[in-house]
Every structure is written in structure tokens, then in C-alpha cells.
Amino acid sequence: MKHNIKKLGILVIGLLVVLIFYLSYLNVVRGTALAANPYNRRLQAYENQIYRGAIYDYNGVVLAETSLAGEKNKRVYPRGRSTAHLIGYISEKYGRAGLESVCDRYLLGLEGTDRVRNYFHKLLGREQLGGDVTLTIDAGLQGLALEMLEGRRGAVVLLDPSTGAVRVLVSNPSYDPNKLAEIWPQLTQDKDTPLINRATQGAYPPGSIFKIVTAAAALTVHPATATATFDCPGFLEVDGYRLDDTAAHGRIDIKKAIAVSCNTTFAQLGLNLGAQDFARMVKAFGIDQDPGMGIPVRPGTMASPKEMIPTELASSAIGQGEVLVSPLHMALTAAAIANNGDLMRPYLVQTVEDSHGRVLQQAGCRQWLKVTTPQICGIIKDGMTEAVRSGTATAARVANVQVAGKTGSAQNPHGQTHAWFIGFAPAEEPRLAVAVLVENAGAGGVAAAPIAGRLLAAAVNKGY
Amino acid sequence: MSGVRYAIPRARDKEPAGGRTVERNLLFLAVLYLMMGMITLYLDESVAPTVLAVVAGLIVAVAFLLVHAYWKASSFRGDRYLLPITAIIISTGLVFLFRLDPYYGLRQFIWILLGLGALVFTSRLLLNFRFLSDYKYTYALFGLIALILPIFFGKVQGGAKSWLDFHFFQLQPSEFVKILLVLFLAGYLAENRAILTAGTRNLKGISLPRPLEWVPLVTMWGISLLLLVFQRDLGAALIYFGAFLAMIYAATARVAYVLSGLGLFAAGAYTSYFLFDHVRVRVLIWLNPWPYIDDIGYQITQSLFAIGSGGIFGTGLGQGYPHYIPLVHSDFIFAAICEELGLLGGAGIIILFMILVYRGIKIALRARGDFSALLAIGLTSLLGLQVLIIIAGVTKMLPLTGITLPYVSYGGSSLVANFILLGLLLNISHEANDRL
């Protein structure tokens, strides 16, 4: 019996040891994430004890800071409406959103040496300090983008395709986060949903800009597509349905088909591909994924390839049907082509410093996905360059810089077509990739391309 | 005796059987710990400052030392480590209860004094505890009645209908019945150990278990289910059954028993998952509480936030926000300790319980006779399992079952019952130390 008792004792003590290990795991590995969980009511309590860190743009412009207003600390957003969706807010009543929530653990000094330092500050009754966050965003371009969207619903995303650094992420209608308490009831009831970040959470049919994906798929699966010519009589019949084109484009090659945005050619390419290969390329561009920038992103969706009947496949190949994407994903699609098929992981936070200015985290550019080959990108680039030179996207032209682009006018159940433009510049060595969406604004070449052109021009002038 | 004295004994075996110097020295440390906690609370302006806490601390300290003095005077030879370790654990609980809510602190203070009284009585009246094995069926019946009473006259509290309301205080019979259960099992198993160990009889090559073998197993299973179904007391059901399996293993070493016991338990758990909403809810929020953070998952997520926010060193006593956790003074007090004393404090509490379990096993190994050994290992498993189940529950390692953390959570029944448990362990070691 003594033997059994010994074994039993080892079991009970062993289980308690496991408990200590589990507690350590919970505390050390998951601790900071739990501490910074937006549902953790302690965050608000810390808020009142700590001098929360600031958020800066790429050039050091203040985007969010804490100012002393009487007894209580007040959070101020100098750029107001233009950074509302991106920066988010912190509110005792309405919770936490955007990068304010994502970067909570740094801004509240819960990370690195700040955690220890603030512990002692607290013990000694001194003020506790949070760390600062510097973004990749350019506040000036951000403001310009919102200005150009004024009065319309839409979104703009601008990023560096060679690194993944996001320069602009704007959604309109916006709101003034400095007046959250007064405007909250209107915000939640407004049918234009100003609280939604359209740039990342929007779900729109992409229309013709999706032809970039179809072209990449066709060139990958059937390399002969590069040299083939297509005949466009101005319509295509699929299973007895007639798919009308904007014009009879005659005999054209793939580059020309991109430049003039020929529906017939791309619907036919989609049908030749089959649903599986088409869906594989959509995945290769990461359209069905959240790239992990911290802020909420709606992954793109489309009909399941198994259930895709020919008419649905033909429509999906030209960005209609059940395909729904966000402007961010389309900017990344342009970025993938611009960067020769290597899609870099997009990021918003450049550096994180603790309260003493020591760098805690420095963004490094990392490849996210290997989408396609440089050869295929070269062909698509030529087509997109041609589209800006003489095709559908001439309104995106920028003086002295060659822009490559693709327009889209996506049919939708809410009225006029959504105007889209995606592209990059300079075409030879791209440093900027852009996506512009304007809801129900008509043709992409008229409503979206000029916005992209002005934004790219401004960005080039700023040296990006 | 003069000069500096070290609490850590260097040669405990050389100490005469009646000597309790180690106990006294360790108790001094416990008193220092308790008073530091109380004075910290008193000096902290952010916590309701009350001199009452310091006074209560002093009285508890004196009470512990008086128990020690009484034992020393009466040449009590019980284990010398149990009381000081329990004192440290209890001090932590008392300090935290005063910190969380002086109302509970004061009540717990009174319960501690009553508990210490119960401890002294146990060590006095039940010193020759062996007579208990003769009346096992009497108190098995008594225990069963006590368990059934709340089903008819009980009061629902914290989802469990396991309380009897006596106007001035409430009694949770299951806390006391757990000791009766261990006493009964120790008596029963000690008596039938030989037959039980011998194994099954063979009937033309097919081995059939005899009633003697399966009746207790099924009865225990039935009692556990009774608790589970009618009182909705998942935690108690789990502890009862766990202690039962532990004792049967210790007595017979037959893995088949334990396996069929576990099988029965699994079957019961599986069925009740489908039959009872309250069981299903517990499992649901254990697997993933986050979607239910606003209602049924609120408590456990708040507990996790508290533990995560504490870090390794904790926020410091009085500096955290444990009030965000509902029921923090009873089942969830461990989360509050983790928030304010950190991982080190939380692990410290577990290690103290580990030492307690270790001493309990030592006592069982040195016990004279089967009844004593089985009683000791039964009581020790009871304690160990209870600690394991509640801490694993508030950290979401296991589904949450509402039980108290022994000696720490607020609760008179739990405290007094656990003091009696401690007294019985001490008596067993007293008997074993006799031969020295």
C-alpha cells in the first residue's frame, strides 16, 4: 500500500506542477495580449494613471497625443477626420478601435522596460509614461486623399510595393474623433455607415480591375496566351446567355485587351482556365486573407469553385458575379504586379519607442506571398502602361512619370457603377501602388483615375 | 534560547518528538507575513483604510500562537509543518478578503477563530481517531442525509443548490460530508482490502466482479451524480469522485477499478452534457469564452484579464482592479491574488499547497495501520484535488466548477471543514510519531 500511496502522491504533486507551468504560460506568454485586450476594463483605468504615448506619421507629424486638460488627460487627434478610421479612438463609453487599440500595449507602457519602469513610477507615486508609435502613413497625402473623396463615399489606399509600407489609408464618409461623445448617436444611425473603414472592411465587386488577376492566371496556366490573339465581336455567348461588351475590339493581343479592358477576351480566358485554376490565382494574390496589419480587414469572397457554373465563372473573370473585395486587397494586387510578383506584407507601424526613446520594434519589410513570375508581371505591366497612355485610364497620367493602371466600373445593385482604379508608378521602377474606389460614381476612368493621378503626382513630388 | 534563530530546521529528526520549535519559528514568519499585509492595507489610502484589519490580524496571529502553545504544553506530537504552512495560506486569504471587502474580511476573521477552535477540539477529542472506523455506516447514513437536505430545504447560490440557510449564517453540508466520506471509505476499504485486492472470481473462465466490489463503486458514482444533478454542484461531485478513486487505488492498486471508475465518470459527464444546460454552458465557455464575453463568459474572461494584467510581480497589494471579477471573494480569489501578487504570488500559493500535500503523503506513509494510512491519503487527495480543480478552473485549464480554494476563499463551512481535515491529519501523525 505504501507503494501506491507514493505513486498517488507523485501524481497529485505532478498535477500541481503542471498547474504552475500552465499559470506561467498564461501569465508570461499570453499576459500582455490579455492585459491589452480591448475588453479589459483595466485599460481605461490605466488610462487615467498614465500619460499615454503619441502616434506620429512617417515624418513626425502628430496624429494622436494626450494633452492635459484640467484634471483629466484628454486624447487629441490633430488630423481629425482624415485619420479617423486608421487611428481609431479610445473611449470609456464606446470602447477602443483602430491603431489606438492595436498599439495599446505600447502606448500604455505595458511592454518592454516600460513595464518595469512604470511599476516603480507607480510605487513611488510618480507619473507613468507610455511609449510612442511612428506610422508609415503620410499625413499630408492622407489629407489630400480625403479631400478628393469629399462629398462621395469611397476609399483610397497607397502603399510602397517594394516594402509593403502603407502611405495612405482613407475612408469616406469620415467623422471627427475629437467629438466622438457628441456625434456617436448619429454615427451609429447614419445609413452611410461612417464608422466602417471602407478601405479594409468594404466589400465591393471589383469590376474590370479584376482582369489583372484573370490575366495572371491565364498567363500562368497557358503560357501561349502571351503571344495569342483574340477576336472580339463585341459580345460573348455563354450557355445561351449573351454577355455584352462595351465595344467590338476586333483582333487584339493580351496587352491590348488589358489596355482597352475587353470583357469578351477576359470572360473567354476565364472559361478556358476553369474555376479551380482561377480560384487558385485569386488565393495566390492573398485576396482571401487578412494580411495581418492589426486593424480589422474583411477578406475577399467569391463563389466556391465547385459550384461555379460557366456564367458565374465568366462574370467572375471580369470582376462581377459574386466576387467581393476591399480596396486594400486591390491595392495589394497592383503592388504584386508592380513588385514583379513578390507581394510584400503590408504594414502600418514603422517604429515603436518606449518612453525613454529606446526602439522596441522596428518594421522590417518581409515578403508575404510569391504571386507570379516577373515575366508575367512584365506583360501585364505593359498592358497597364498602355491603358494609361492611350486606353481607358488616361485620366491617371502624371507629368514626367509613367503611370501604369487599370480602371473598373463595377455593376452593383445600389445604382450607378462603382468607379475603381488600381495602378502603380513609376511603371519602370514602381515605388507607389494605389487603389481608388468611389461608390456609385460611374466610370472608373472618369471618377477614380483622376484621384489616383493627383495622389500619385503629389506622392512623387514628396519624394516617395 | 537567545540570539538569532533560523526558521529553517537543519536537523528536524533530531528534535525530540514533543518539541515544536520548528513550528514556532515558522509561525513567527507567518505572523510577520500576515502583519505586513495588514499594515500595508492600513497605510494604503486607495483601499478602504481600516484599523480593524490590523487588529483582526493581530488576534489571528495570537490565536495561531496559542494553538501552538497549547500543543506544546500538552506534548502533542502531530506534524510540525502543517500549522505554519496553513497559517501562511490563511493569512493570504484574510489579507485579500480585507482588501476586497472588509465585510467579508471580518466574517472570515471570525470563521478563522472558530476554525482554530475546531482544530484544537479535533486534536483533543479525536486524538484516538481509530474509534471512528467502527461507526462508519452510522455516519455514512448521516452524511447522506446531510447531502440530501439542501435538495429540499436548500438555497441556490452561485448556481449551486447546496446551501442550508440558518438565518445568521449559511451552511454548505457538502464541505463537511466530504470528510465523512473519506472517513467512511477509509474504514470500509481497510476492512475489505484483502478481498478487494484478491480480484474477481472466475465463472467458467469468465471473470465476474462480486457485489462487494462493484457496489461501493456504483454507490459513489450515484452520490456524485446526485450532487451533480440535484445540487448542480459540479465541483463537489468532481472532488468526491476523485478522492474516492484515489483511495481505492491506494487500497487495492488495481488499475481496473480506477479505469472502470473513470469510464463511469466519463459516461456520467457525457450524458449530463446532453441532459443539463448548466453543464453544457460550462463546457462551452471553457472551450471558447470570447464570443460570450458579455454574458456567460464574462466571469472567466475577467479572471483571465486579471491574471494577464498582473504580470510576473503583480500590481502590488491594493493596486489592481480585482473588483472587475464577479464573485472575486470566493471562487475567484486566486485571480485577485495573481493580479496583485503576480505570477510569483500565484505560484507561491500553489507551492504552499504542494508542501501541504507532500506532508500529507509523508503522514500517510508513516501512518500505523491501513485505516490511518487510507484516511491520511484520502484527506490529502481531497485537499490536493480541490486546489487543482478550482485553480485550473479560474485559469481556464479545466472547465470552471464553483468550489472554494481551501483556506483562502471566503466561506465558513469550507474553512471549518478544512480545519477539521487538518486536525485529523495531525492526529494521524501524532499516532505515528508515538513510536519515536
XYZ file of N, CA, C and O in Angstrom, chain B residues 136-271:
544
model
N -18.614 3.508 10.906
C -18.605 4.059 9.556
C -19.979 4.101 8.909
O -20.332 5.061 8.232
N -20.814 3.074 9.137
C -22.119 3.062 8.476
C -23.048 4.103 9.078
O -23.883 4.667 8.389
N -22.821 4.396 10.372
C -23.652 5.415 11.020
C -23.458 6.758 10.342
O -24.402 7.416 9.942
N -22.199 7.159 10.231
C -22.050 8.497 9.657
C -22.107 8.509 8.148
O -22.268 9.557 7.539
N -22.013 7.347 7.530
C -22.282 7.313 6.087
C -23.732 7.703 5.859
O -24.045 8.512 4.985
N -24.610 7.163 6.705
C -26.029 7.486 6.616
C -26.247 8.964 6.940
O -26.945 9.691 6.231
N -25.590 9.406 8.019
C -25.710 10.794 8.448
C -25.269 11.739 7.320
O -25.911 12.742 7.022
N -24.161 11.381 6.705
C -23.625 12.208 5.618
C -24.583 12.278 4.452
O -24.798 13.340 3.852
N -25.163 11.140 4.148
C -26.081 11.083 3.017
C -27.288 11.980 3.260
O -27.704 12.734 2.381
N -27.804 11.927 4.499
C -28.951 12.778 4.840
C -28.557 14.247 4.700
O -29.279 15.055 4.130
N -27.371 14.566 5.213
C -26.900 15.949 5.141
C -26.774 16.414 3.695
O -26.994 17.576 3.380
N -26.432 15.493 2.819
C -26.295 15.841 1.410
C -27.650 16.067 0.762
O -27.809 16.909 -0.113
N -28.620 15.273 1.206
C -29.927 15.330 0.569
C -30.730 16.539 1.046
O -31.493 17.131 0.297
N -30.490 16.955 2.300
C -31.252 18.066 2.878
C -31.343 19.303 1.968
O -32.437 19.813 1.748
N -30.210 19.767 1.447
C -30.312 21.002 0.655
C -31.193 20.846 -0.586
O -31.684 21.835 -1.117
N -31.373 19.615 -1.034
C -32.205 19.429 -2.216
C -33.630 19.877 -1.910
O -34.314 20.444 -2.749
N -34.039 19.668 -0.664
C -35.405 20.031 -0.298
C -35.484 21.390 0.373
O -36.402 22.150 0.156
N -34.488 21.686 1.246
C -34.569 22.929 2.001
C -33.474 23.913 1.570
O -33.232 24.886 2.246
N -32.847 23.601 0.496
C -31.646 24.356 0.145
C -31.922 25.702 -0.474
O -33.032 26.072 -0.795
N -30.838 26.423 -0.607
C -30.892 27.767 -1.152
C -29.900 27.802 -2.308
O -28.784 27.294 -2.195
N -30.339 28.383 -3.404
C -29.452 28.423 -4.565
C -28.485 29.588 -4.418
O -28.871 30.706 -4.107
N -27.222 29.317 -4.590
C -26.227 30.382 -4.510
C -25.121 30.071 -5.507
O -24.571 28.974 -5.493
N -24.835 31.032 -6.363
C -23.800 30.808 -7.369
C -24.139 29.650 -8.274
O -23.271 28.929 -8.722
N -25.433 29.441 -8.525
C -25.854 28.397 -9.455
C -25.975 27.043 -8.811
O -26.554 26.130 -9.374
N -25.426 26.870 -7.595
C -25.487 25.560 -6.956
C -26.496 25.599 -5.819
O -26.556 26.551 -5.042
N -27.291 24.548 -5.717
C -28.286 24.477 -4.643
C -27.715 23.592 -3.545
O -28.151 22.476 -3.337
N -26.695 24.082 -2.880
C -26.021 23.225 -1.914
C -25.900 23.910 -0.561
O -25.046 23.596 0.229
N -26.761 24.864 -0.315
C -26.638 25.618 0.927
C -27.867 25.438 1.801
O -28.990 25.407 1.329
N -27.629 25.367 3.140
C -28.712 25.403 4.098
C -28.672 26.763 4.767
O -27.614 27.208 5.215
N -29.824 27.409 4.827
C -29.864 28.764 5.364
C -30.291 28.735 6.825
O -31.392 28.320 7.153
N -29.387 29.165 7.724
C -29.708 29.210 9.145
C -29.856 30.642 9.629
O -29.460 30.979 10.743
N -30.336 31.488 8.750
C -30.598 32.881 9.071
C -29.328 33.673 9.376
O -29.016 34.621 8.684
N -28.590 33.309 10.432
C -27.393 34.070 10.776
C -26.215 33.681 9.888
O -25.332 34.458 9.619
N -26.220 32.455 9.497
C -25.142 32.009 8.614
C -25.693 30.895 7.746
O -26.762 30.339 8.011
N -24.944 30.604 6.698
C -25.371 29.537 5.812
C -24.376 28.402 5.905
O -23.189 28.623 6.122
N -24.905 27.221 5.749
C -24.058 26.051 5.901
C -24.055 25.280 4.591
O -25.091 25.117 3.957
N -22.885 24.845 4.207
C -22.792 24.049 2.996
C -22.430 22.620 3.421
O -21.257 22.330 3.649
N -23.427 21.739 3.560
C -23.152 20.412 4.123
C -22.099 19.646 3.334
O -21.322 18.896 3.920
N -22.045 19.861 2.016
C -21.117 19.046 1.222
C -19.667 19.234 1.660
O -18.839 18.349 1.498
N -19.354 20.407 2.253
C -17.994 20.633 2.726
C -17.639 19.680 3.882
O -16.506 19.233 4.016
N -18.633 19.417 4.752
C -18.373 18.530 5.884
C -18.506 17.063 5.476
O -17.769 16.208 5.952
N -19.470 16.825 4.589
C -19.707 15.447 4.186
C -18.475 14.872 3.491
O -18.214 13.673 3.566
N -17.690 15.732 2.839
C -16.503 15.203 2.156
C -15.563 14.515 3.150
O -14.923 13.520 2.826
N -15.505 15.046 4.375
C -14.652 14.406 5.392
C -15.277 13.102 5.871
O -14.600 12.077 6.005
N -16.607 13.135 6.089
C -17.301 11.907 6.477
C -17.094 10.830 5.415
O -16.879 9.661 5.724
N -17.146 11.256 4.166
C -16.967 10.323 3.062
C -15.603 9.648 3.124
O -15.487 8.424 3.005
N -14.566 10.457 3.341
C -13.215 9.892 3.407
C -13.088 8.962 4.608
O -12.499 7.882 4.523
N -13.690 9.364 5.742
C -13.667 8.510 6.932
C -14.334 7.160 6.643
O -13.803 6.104 6.963
N -15.508 7.241 6.023
C -16.236 6.019 5.701
C -15.414 5.131 4.768
O -15.255 3.925 5.014
N -14.902 5.720 3.705
C -14.147 4.930 2.729
C -12.907 4.307 3.364
O -12.573 3.151 3.089
N -12.244 5.091 4.243
C -11.048 4.555 4.905
C -11.424 3.331 5.721
O -10.745 2.294 5.679
N -12.539 3.444 6.448
C -12.987 2.316 7.256
C -13.376 1.125 6.396
O -12.954 -0.015 6.636
N -14.156 1.385 5.379
C -14.656 0.327 4.503
C -13.507 -0.376 3.780
O -13.429 -1.604 3.741
N -12.611 0.424 3.223
C -11.514 -0.150 2.438
C -10.521 -0.906 3.337
O -9.986 -1.943 2.946
N -10.289 -0.359 4.532
C -9.357 -1.031 5.431
C -9.893 -2.407 5.800
O -9.150 -3.382 5.912
N -11.207 -2.483 5.958
C -11.832 -3.728 6.353
C -11.837 -4.745 5.213
O -11.602 -5.932 5.413
N -12.118 -4.260 4.012
C -12.313 -5.178 2.889
C -11.146 -5.225 1.911
O -11.282 -5.737 0.804
N -10.067 -4.646 2.317
C -8.940 -4.503 1.414
C -8.489 -5.849 0.838
O -8.289 -5.990 -0.368
N -8.377 -6.825 1.710
C -7.868 -8.139 1.282
C -8.756 -8.741 0.190
O -8.261 -9.191 -0.848
N -10.059 -8.697 0.417
C -10.981 -9.284 -0.567
C -10.948 -8.481 -1.858
O -10.952 -9.039 -2.954
N -10.914 -7.180 -1.704
C -10.945 -6.327 -2.894
C -9.711 -6.525 -3.750
O -9.779 -6.506 -4.972
N -8.574 -6.705 -3.090
C -7.330 -6.840 -3.825
C -7.237 -8.195 -4.518
O -6.637 -8.318 -5.576
N -7.873 -9.221 -3.881
C -7.750 -10.574 -4.414
C -8.246 -10.682 -5.849
O -7.785 -11.513 -6.615
N -9.209 -9.884 -6.202
C -9.646 -9.878 -7.588
C -10.962 -10.564 -7.783
O -11.665 -10.933 -6.841
N -11.265 -10.790 -9.015
C -12.570 -11.303 -9.393
C -12.587 -12.821 -9.303
O -11.577 -13.482 -9.401
N -13.753 -13.371 -9.113
C -13.845 -14.832 -9.135
C -14.131 -15.240 -10.582
O -14.709 -14.481 -11.381
N -13.762 -16.429 -10.864
C -13.942 -16.916 -12.227
C -15.130 -17.861 -12.301
O -15.290 -18.748 -11.483
N -15.946 -17.621 -13.283
C -17.085 -18.487 -13.503
C -16.927 -19.058 -14.901
O -17.180 -18.386 -15.893
N -16.478 -20.259 -14.953
C -16.218 -20.939 -16.236
C -15.389 -20.036 -17.177
O -15.734 -19.810 -18.317
N -14.345 -19.528 -16.624
C -13.431 -18.769 -17.466
C -13.799 -17.298 -17.607
O -12.985 -16.484 -18.012
N -15.051 -16.953 -17.289
C -15.434 -15.547 -17.387
C -15.295 -14.926 -16.011
O -15.849 -15.425 -15.033
N -14.552 -13.866 -15.921
C -14.382 -13.249 -14.617
C -15.539 -12.307 -14.331
O -15.875 -11.442 -15.135
N -16.153 -12.524 -13.196
C -17.286 -11.695 -12.805
C -16.950 -10.970 -11.516
O -16.466 -11.577 -10.570
N -17.206 -9.680 -11.462
C -16.958 -8.976 -10.205
C -18.065 -9.301 -9.207
O -19.225 -9.480 -9.578
N -17.673 -9.395 -7.936
C -18.656 -9.670 -6.912
C -19.323 -8.376 -6.446
O -18.735 -7.310 -6.571
N -20.501 -8.495 -5.898
C -21.207 -7.283 -5.446
C -20.337 -6.426 -4.546
O -20.317 -5.198 -4.663
N -19.587 -7.075 -3.655
C -18.729 -6.351 -2.737
C -17.798 -5.399 -3.480
O -17.411 -4.346 -2.984
N -17.463 -5.801 -4.688
C -16.508 -4.993 -5.434
C -17.179 -3.833 -6.154
O -16.656 -2.732 -6.203
N -18.302 -4.136 -6.765
C -18.872 -3.054 -7.580
C -19.889 -2.201 -6.848
O -20.163 -1.074 -7.239
N -20.460 -2.690 -5.758
C -21.462 -1.892 -5.057
C -20.907 -0.544 -4.584
O -21.483 0.500 -4.872
N -19.753 -0.526 -3.906
C -19.260 0.793 -3.459
C -18.969 1.735 -4.623
O -19.255 2.927 -4.554
N -18.450 1.149 -5.672
C -18.105 1.967 -6.837
C -19.345 2.654 -7.393
O -19.377 3.870 -7.612
N -20.378 1.827 -7.595
C -21.604 2.372 -8.173
C -22.285 3.330 -7.198
O -22.834 4.355 -7.602
N -22.208 3.027 -5.890
C -22.816 3.914 -4.905
C -22.158 5.289 -4.956
O -22.824 6.321 -4.984
N -20.846 5.288 -4.990
C -20.116 6.550 -5.030
C -20.450 7.340 -6.273
O -20.618 8.557 -6.253
N -20.545 6.589 -7.351
C -20.878 7.222 -8.622
C -22.263 7.863 -8.515
O -22.496 8.984 -8.949
N -23.153 7.126 -7.869
C -24.512 7.619 -7.669
C -24.536 8.885 -6.826
O -25.217 9.854 -7.152
N -23.735 8.891 -5.752
C -23.710 10.075 -4.885
C -23.160 11.280 -5.645
O -23.688 12.382 -5.546
N -22.136 11.042 -6.435
C -21.564 12.141 -7.218
C -22.594 12.696 -8.184
O -22.737 13.899 -8.340
N -23.320 11.789 -8.834
C -24.329 12.230 -9.784
C -25.453 12.978 -9.073
O -25.985 13.952 -9.594
N -25.774 12.487 -7.858
C -26.794 13.146 -7.061
C -26.419 14.614 -6.846
O -27.219 15.529 -7.030
N -25.173 14.813 -6.471
C -24.675 16.168 -6.264
C -24.778 16.972 -7.546
O -25.181 18.126 -7.566
N -24.406 16.308 -8.609
C -24.324 16.976 -9.903
C -25.701 17.386 -10.383
O -25.931 18.505 -10.824
N -26.645 16.450 -10.283
C -27.949 16.667 -10.884
C -28.824 17.555 -10.016
O -29.376 18.542 -10.473
N -28.910 17.222 -8.725
C -29.882 17.924 -7.896
C -29.321 19.193 -7.288
O -30.035 20.134 -7.047
N -28.046 19.199 -6.993
C -27.493 20.405 -6.383
C -26.739 21.247 -7.392
O -26.320 22.344 -7.094
N -26.555 20.734 -8.562
C -25.808 21.433 -9.616
C -24.402 21.786 -9.135
O -23.829 22.792 -9.521
N -23.876 20.978 -8.226
C -22.570 21.270 -7.657
C -21.517 20.401 -8.355
O -21.126 19.352 -7.862
N -21.083 20.881 -9.524
C -20.132 20.106 -10.319
C -18.827 19.889 -9.574
O -18.247 18.800 -9.589
N -18.368 20.943 -8.905
C -17.072 20.886 -8.241
C -17.042 19.812 -7.176
O -16.131 18.973 -7.131
N -18.074 19.814 -6.308
C -18.125 18.831 -5.223
C -18.175 17.425 -5.805
O -17.478 16.522 -5.322
N -18.979 17.236 -6.853
C -19.090 15.919 -7.479
C -17.717 15.435 -7.944
O -17.330 14.284 -7.729
N -16.983 16.342 -8.529
C -15.665 16.002 -9.058
C -14.692 15.625 -7.940
O -13.955 14.636 -8.029
N -14.708 16.414 -6.857
C -13.784 16.144 -5.750
C -14.119 14.814 -5.078
O -13.235 14.017 -4.782
N -15.427 14.600 -4.830
C -15.841 13.368 -4.182
C -15.359 12.166 -4.978
O -14.773 11.227 -4.441
N -15.639 12.217 -6.255
C -15.323 11.054 -7.067
C -13.820 10.868 -7.202
O -13.302 9.759 -7.152
N -13.111 11.998 -7.338
C -11.656 11.938 -7.453
C -11.023 11.347 -6.199
O -10.156 10.459 -6.272
N -11.479 11.817 -5.020
C -10.918 11.312 -3.760
C -11.226 9.825 -3.612
O -10.384 9.038 -3.157
N -12.421 9.440 -4.039
C -12.814 8.032 -3.974
C -11.882 7.165 -4.824
O -11.358 6.137 -4.366
N -11.639 7.607 -6.071
C -10.748 6.838 -6.947
C -9.338 6.761 -6.363
O -8.690 5.708 -6.399
N -8.876 7.888 -5.815
C -7.534 7.915 -5.232
C -7.427 6.894 -4.102
O -6.456 6.128 -4.018
N -8.448 6.865 -3.248
C -8.393 5.958 -2.095
C -8.475 4.503 -2.530
O -7.784 3.638 -1.983
N -9.322 4.230 -3.508
C -9.466 2.852 -3.946
C -8.171 2.376 -4.603
O -7.756 1.229 -4.451
N -7.501 3.304 -5.299
C -6.215 2.928 -5.893
C -5.181 2.655 -4.805
O -4.453 1.656 -4.849
N -5.153 3.542 -3.816
C -4.177 3.373 -2.724
C -4.413 2.047 -2.004
O -3.473 1.352 -1.623
N -5.690 1.686 -1.847
C -6.003 0.487 -1.070
C -5.750 -0.797 -1.854
O -5.286 -1.780 -1.296
N -6.052 -0.778 -3.143
C -6.028 -2.040 -3.881
C -4.975 -2.102 -4.971
O -4.628 -3.192 -5.426
N -4.500 -0.948 -5.441
C -3.539 -0.887 -6.539
C -4.104 -1.506 -7.814
O -3.365 -1.851 -8.714
N -5.414 -1.677 -7.862
C -5.987 -2.286 -9.059
C -6.407 -1.215 -10.048
O -7.349 -0.459 -9.839
N -5.664 -1.177 -11.141
C -5.903 -0.149 -12.152
C -7.279 -0.341 -12.776
O -7.936 0.628 -13.173
N -7.734 -1.614 -12.820
C -9.041 -1.891 -13.409
C -10.143 -1.100 -12.711
O -11.052 -0.584 -13.353
N -10.036 -0.995 -11.384
C -11.003 -0.210 -10.631
C -11.015 1.235 -11.086
O -12.051 1.817 -11.350
N -9.804 1.771 -11.125
C -9.678 3.185 -11.466
C -10.189 3.425 -12.884
O -10.910 4.392 -13.141
N -9.841 2.509 -13.775
C -10.258 2.672 -15.167
C -11.775 2.586 -15.297
O -12.394 3.416 -15.965
N -12.375 1.574 -14.631
C -13.828 1.481 -14.744
C -14.483 2.664 -14.040
O -15.527 3.156 -14.481
N -13.849 3.159 -12.990
C -14.354 4.367 -12.335
C -14.316 5.551 -13.270
O -15.288 6.293 -13.412
N -13.187 5.718 -13.939
C -13.048 6.821 -14.891
C -14.049 6.675 -16.027
O -14.619 7.651 -16.505
N -14.243 5.400 -16.443
C -15.206 5.144 -17.515
C -16.606 5.557 -17.099
O -17.305 6.249 -17.839
N -16.986 5.164 -15.868
C -18.294 5.551 -15.344
C -18.418 7.064 -15.283
O -19.433 7.645 -15.647
N -17.336 7.695 -14.834
C -17.345 9.143 -14.708
C -17.524 9.797 -16.075
O -18.314 10.716 -16.257
N -16.777 9.282 -17.050
C -16.865 9.828 -18.401
C -18.279 9.662 -18.945
O -18.842 10.589 -19.543
N -18.860 8.479 -18.704
C -20.218 8.237 -19.185
C -21.186 9.222 -18.535
O -22.033 9.816 -19.216
N -21.021 9.402 -17.206
C -21.895 10.335 -16.500
C -21.727 11.752 -17.013
O -22.701 12.472 -17.249
N -20.483 12.158 -17.207
C -20.205 13.510 -17.671
C -20.771 13.726 -19.068
O -21.389 14.751 -19.371
N -20.581 12.706 -19.919
C -21.041 12.795 -21.306
C -22.564 12.925 -21.357
O -23.110 13.774 -22.063
N -23.239 12.084 -20.548
C -24.701 12.116 -20.544
C -25.203 13.447 -19.998
O -26.117 14.046 -20.557
